[in-house]
C-alpha cells in the first residue's frame, strides 16, 4: 500500500461565510459546498448527531484543498486559548506561496487578517510572515524573492 497524496486539510471555523470570503480573497476557489449529517458523519468523526456545513476550497493549481467546516451540532468547542501562539502543540499552520506578500496582506486585512509578528526575510530566498485568520487560524505566507 502506497500513500497517494494529502487529499485535504480540514479546519473548523465559527463563521463559514467569513472563512470562505477570506480564503477566496487569498486566491482559493470554492470547489463545492455541502451539508453533512447522518450516521456516516457520526461514525467518521466519532460524534453523535453531527450536523455541519462544509466548503471545499482549492488552490488555483488544483493540487491543494482546504475543507472548511462549521459545526451546527454538536457545537464547535474551544480547547484552550482562542489565539494560541505559533509554538502550541498540535496543528501548527498552513503555509501558502504568494507572488506578493504586501498585496496579499492588504487584501486580507479587511477580512480580519492580523500579522502575528512581522514580514521577515529568510536569506535572499524568501519573505515570510505568520498571520491569524478567521477563527484564530494561523497561516503563513511565503514570497520567493530569488
PDB file of C-alpha atoms in Angstrom:
ATOM      1  CA  UNK A   1       0.000   0.000   0.000  1.00  0.00           C
ATOM      2  CA  UNK A   2       1.366   3.417  -1.010  1.00  0.00           C
ATOM      3  CA  UNK A   3       0.384   6.866   0.158  1.00  0.00           C
ATOM      4  CA  UNK A   4      -1.071   8.766  -2.799  1.00  0.00           C
ATOM      5  CA  UNK A   5      -1.317  12.396  -1.594  1.00  0.00           C
ATOM      6  CA  UNK A   6      -2.770  14.695   1.018  1.00  0.00           C
ATOM      7  CA  UNK A   7      -6.401  14.916  -0.036  1.00  0.00           C
ATOM      8  CA  UNK A   8      -7.276  17.986   2.041  1.00  0.00           C
ATOM      9  CA  UNK A   9      -6.654  19.771   5.309  1.00  0.00           C
ATOM     10  CA  UNK A  10      -9.739  20.249   7.486  1.00  0.00           C
ATOM     11  CA  UNK A  11     -10.278  23.399   9.510  1.00  0.00           C
ATOM     12  CA  UNK A  12     -13.230  24.013  11.840  1.00  0.00           C
ATOM     13  CA  UNK A  13     -14.440  27.622  11.702  1.00  0.00           C
ATOM     14  CA  UNK A  14     -17.013  29.691  13.573  1.00  0.00           C
ATOM     15  CA  UNK A  15     -18.362  31.570  10.540  1.00  0.00           C
ATOM     16  CA  UNK A  16     -18.189  29.618   7.272  1.00  0.00           C
ATOM     17  CA  UNK A  17     -19.147  32.572   5.060  1.00  0.00           C
ATOM     18  CA  UNK A  18     -16.410  34.743   6.565  1.00  0.00           C
ATOM     19  CA  UNK A  19     -13.831  31.955   6.199  1.00  0.00           C
ATOM     20  CA  UNK A  20     -14.823  31.333   2.558  1.00  0.00           C
ATOM     21  CA  UNK A  21     -14.548  35.078   1.829  1.00  0.00           C
ATOM     22  CA  UNK A  22     -11.096  35.169   3.479  1.00  0.00           C
ATOM     23  CA  UNK A  23      -9.717  32.198   1.534  1.00  0.00           C
ATOM     24  CA  UNK A  24     -11.346  33.430  -1.696  1.00  0.00           C
ATOM     25  CA  UNK A  25      -9.535  36.749  -1.244  1.00  0.00           C
ATOM     26  CA  UNK A  26      -6.321  34.769  -0.721  1.00  0.00           C
ATOM     27  CA  UNK A  27      -6.902  33.239  -4.168  1.00  0.00           C
ATOM     28  CA  UNK A  28      -8.570  29.908  -3.415  1.00  0.00           C
ATOM     29  CA  UNK A  29     -11.708  28.812  -5.236  1.00  0.00           C
ATOM     30  CA  UNK A  30     -14.788  27.140  -3.818  1.00  0.00           C
ATOM     31  CA  UNK A  31     -14.978  23.690  -5.343  1.00  0.00           C
ATOM     32  CA  UNK A  32     -18.109  22.505  -3.531  1.00  0.00           C
ATOM     33  CA  UNK A  33     -20.292  23.115  -0.502  1.00  0.00           C
ATOM     34  CA  UNK A  34     -22.388  20.543   1.319  1.00  0.00           C
ATOM     35  CA  UNK A  35     -24.478  19.948   4.395  1.00  0.00           C
ATOM     36  CA  UNK A  36     -23.136  16.929   6.255  1.00  0.00           C
ATOM     37  CA  UNK A  37     -25.201  14.855   8.665  1.00  0.00           C
ATOM     38  CA  UNK A  38     -26.298  11.300   9.312  1.00  0.00           C
ATOM     39  CA  UNK A  39     -24.805   8.088  10.624  1.00  0.00           C
ATOM     40  CA  UNK A  40     -21.860   8.111   8.230  1.00  0.00           C
ATOM     41  CA  UNK A  41     -20.809  11.511   9.605  1.00  0.00           C
ATOM     42  CA  UNK A  42     -21.318  10.373  13.221  1.00  0.00           C
ATOM     43  CA  UNK A  43     -19.242   7.257  12.582  1.00  0.00           C
ATOM     44  CA  UNK A  44     -16.491   9.010  10.626  1.00  0.00           C
ATOM     45  CA  UNK A  45     -15.805  11.753  13.180  1.00  0.00           C
ATOM     46  CA  UNK A  46     -16.796   9.867  16.341  1.00  0.00           C
ATOM     47  CA  UNK A  47     -19.516  12.280  17.477  1.00  0.00           C
ATOM     48  CA  UNK A  48     -23.274  11.797  17.807  1.00  0.00           C
ATOM     49  CA  UNK A  49     -25.776  13.964  15.942  1.00  0.00           C
ATOM     50  CA  UNK A  50     -23.319  15.651  13.601  1.00  0.00           C
ATOM     51  CA  UNK A  51     -24.746  18.450  11.505  1.00  0.00           C
ATOM     52  CA  UNK A  52     -22.259  20.640   9.690  1.00  0.00           C
ATOM     53  CA  UNK A  53     -21.792  22.678   6.568  1.00  0.00           C
ATOM     54  CA  UNK A  54     -18.548  22.401   4.657  1.00  0.00           C
ATOM     55  CA  UNK A  55     -16.898  24.318   1.852  1.00  0.00           C
ATOM     56  CA  UNK A  56     -14.150  22.611  -0.114  1.00  0.00           C
ATOM     57  CA  UNK A  57     -11.639  25.226  -1.257  1.00  0.00           C
ATOM     58  CA  UNK A  58      -8.852  24.547  -3.747  1.00  0.00           C
ATOM     59  CA  UNK A  59      -5.725  26.366  -4.781  1.00  0.00           C
ATOM     60  CA  UNK A  60      -5.560  27.759  -8.328  1.00  0.00           C
ATOM     61  CA  UNK A  61      -3.254  24.918  -9.433  1.00  0.00           C
ATOM     62  CA  UNK A  62      -5.848  22.377  -8.245  1.00  0.00           C
ATOM     63  CA  UNK A  63      -3.336  20.381  -6.190  1.00  0.00           C
ATOM     64  CA  UNK A  64      -4.191  21.505  -2.652  1.00  0.00           C
ATOM     65  CA  UNK A  65      -7.504  21.721  -0.819  1.00  0.00           C
ATOM     66  CA  UNK A  66      -8.876  23.008   2.462  1.00  0.00           C
ATOM     67  CA  UNK A  67     -12.126  21.677   3.874  1.00  0.00           C
ATOM     68  CA  UNK A  68     -13.680  24.441   5.955  1.00  0.00           C
ATOM     69  CA  UNK A  69     -16.325  23.094   8.339  1.00  0.00           C
ATOM     70  CA  UNK A  70     -18.861  24.896  10.505  1.00  0.00           C
ATOM     71  CA  UNK A  71     -20.453  22.610  13.089  1.00  0.00           C
ATOM     72  CA  UNK A  72     -24.104  23.268  13.884  1.00  0.00           C
ATOM     73  CA  UNK A  73     -24.370  20.214  16.160  1.00  0.00           C
ATOM     74  CA  UNK A  74     -22.655  19.351  18.300  1.00  0.00           C
ATOM     75  CA  UNK A  75     -21.447  22.921  18.617  1.00  0.00           C
ATOM     76  CA  UNK A  76     -17.778  23.618  17.987  1.00  0.00           C
ATOM     77  CA  UNK A  77     -15.720  23.964  21.150  1.00  0.00           C
ATOM     78  CA  UNK A  78     -12.663  25.938  22.120  1.00  0.00           C
ATOM     79  CA  UNK A  79      -9.941  23.922  23.747  1.00  0.00           C
ATOM     80  CA  UNK A  80      -7.669  26.386  25.496  1.00  0.00           C
ATOM     81  CA  UNK A  81      -6.680  29.799  24.212  1.00  0.00           C
ATOM     82  CA  UNK A  82      -8.591  31.203  21.254  1.00  0.00           C
ATOM     83  CA  UNK A  83      -5.360  32.694  19.934  1.00  0.00           C
ATOM     84  CA  UNK A  84      -2.647  30.164  20.744  1.00  0.00           C
ATOM     85  CA  UNK A  85       0.935  31.150  19.965  1.00  0.00           C
ATOM     86  CA  UNK A  86       2.702  29.534  16.991  1.00  0.00           C
ATOM     87  CA  UNK A  87       4.622  27.133  19.277  1.00  0.00           C
ATOM     88  CA  UNK A  88       1.453  25.437  20.610  1.00  0.00           C
ATOM     89  CA  UNK A  89       1.425  21.648  20.264  1.00  0.00           C
ATOM     90  CA  UNK A  90      -0.793  20.279  17.506  1.00  0.00           C
ATOM     91  CA  UNK A  91      -1.549  21.620  14.051  1.00  0.00           C
ATOM     92  CA  UNK A  92       0.860  24.483  13.588  1.00  0.00           C
ATOM     93  CA  UNK A  93      -0.144  26.374  10.471  1.00  0.00           C
ATOM     94  CA  UNK A  94      -0.835  26.155   6.759  1.00  0.00           C
ATOM     95  CA  UNK A  95       1.645  27.973   4.502  1.00  0.00           C
ATOM     96  CA  UNK A  96       0.724  29.436   1.139  1.00  0.00           C
ATOM     97  CA  UNK A  97       3.142  30.553  -1.578  1.00  0.00           C
ATOM     98  CA  UNK A  98       2.156  34.005  -2.888  1.00  0.00           C
ATOM     99  CA  UNK A  99       3.531  36.343  -5.536  1.00  0.00           C
ATOM    100  CA  UNK A 100       3.401  39.480  -3.364  1.00  0.00           C
ATOM    101  CA  UNK A 101       3.127  39.332   0.434  1.00  0.00           C
ATOM    102  CA  UNK A 102       2.387  43.049   0.818  1.00  0.00           C
ATOM    103  CA  UNK A 103      -0.505  42.942  -1.660  1.00  0.00           C
ATOM    104  CA  UNK A 104      -1.850  39.722  -0.137  1.00  0.00           C
ATOM    105  CA  UNK A 105      -1.797  41.200   3.376  1.00  0.00           C
ATOM    106  CA  UNK A 106      -3.544  44.376   2.241  1.00  0.00           C
ATOM    107  CA  UNK A 107      -6.318  42.313   0.632  1.00  0.00           C
ATOM    108  CA  UNK A 108      -6.711  40.005   3.670  1.00  0.00           C
ATOM    109  CA  UNK A 109      -6.733  42.686   6.397  1.00  0.00           C
ATOM    110  CA  UNK A 110     -10.346  43.753   5.640  1.00  0.00           C
ATOM    111  CA  UNK A 111     -11.257  40.069   6.200  1.00  0.00           C
ATOM    112  CA  UNK A 112      -9.738  40.085   9.682  1.00  0.00           C
ATOM    113  CA  UNK A 113      -6.136  39.025   8.983  1.00  0.00           C
ATOM    114  CA  UNK A 114      -3.672  40.154  11.644  1.00  0.00           C
ATOM    115  CA  UNK A 115       0.098  39.761  11.450  1.00  0.00           C
ATOM    116  CA  UNK A 116       1.453  37.746  14.368  1.00  0.00           C
ATOM    117  CA  UNK A 117       4.977  39.161  14.049  1.00  0.00           C
ATOM    118  CA  UNK A 118       6.221  40.987  11.003  1.00  0.00           C
ATOM    119  CA  UNK A 119       7.254  40.230   7.441  1.00  0.00           C
ATOM    120  CA  UNK A 120      10.759  38.785   7.661  1.00  0.00           C
ATOM    121  CA  UNK A 121      13.399  37.943   5.097  1.00  0.00           C
ATOM    122  CA  UNK A 122      14.981  34.479   5.042  1.00  0.00           C
ATOM    123  CA  UNK A 123      18.392  34.918   3.420  1.00  0.00           C
ATOM    124  CA  UNK A 124      17.874  36.202  -0.118  1.00  0.00           C
ATOM    125  CA  UNK A 125      15.358  33.476  -0.854  1.00  0.00           C
ATOM    126  CA  UNK A 126      12.015  34.320   0.771  1.00  0.00           C
ATOM    127  CA  UNK A 127       9.925  36.932   2.505  1.00  0.00           C
ATOM    128  CA  UNK A 128       7.813  35.169   5.148  1.00  0.00           C
ATOM    129  CA  UNK A 129       5.150  36.034   7.689  1.00  0.00           C
ATOM    130  CA  UNK A 130       2.647  34.431  10.027  1.00  0.00           C
ATOM    131  CA  UNK A 131      -0.852  35.806  10.335  1.00  0.00           C
ATOM    132  CA  UNK A 132      -4.021  34.953  12.165  1.00  0.00           C
ATOM    133  CA  UNK A 133      -7.111  34.475  10.029  1.00  0.00           C
ATOM    134  CA  UNK A 134     -10.747  33.586  10.713  1.00  0.00           C
ATOM    135  CA  UNK A 135     -11.463  31.613  13.895  1.00  0.00           C
ATOM    136  CA  UNK A 136      -7.858  32.142  15.004  1.00  0.00           C
ATOM    137  CA  UNK A 137      -6.375  30.008  12.203  1.00  0.00           C
ATOM    138  CA  UNK A 138      -2.635  30.571  11.833  1.00  0.00           C
ATOM    139  CA  UNK A 139      -1.478  30.905   8.234  1.00  0.00           C
ATOM    140  CA  UNK A 140       1.956  31.598   6.842  1.00  0.00           C
ATOM    141  CA  UNK A 141       2.743  33.351   3.592  1.00  0.00           C
ATOM    142  CA  UNK A 142       5.929  32.838   1.582  1.00  0.00           C
ATOM    143  CA  UNK A 143       7.069  35.062  -1.260  1.00  0.00           C
ATOM    144  CA  UNK A 144      10.046  33.713  -3.175  1.00  0.00           C
ATOM    145  CA  UNK A 145      12.490  36.542  -3.852  1.00  0.00           C
ATOM    146  CA  UNK A 146      15.113  34.805  -5.957  1.00  0.00           C
TER     147      UNK A 146
END
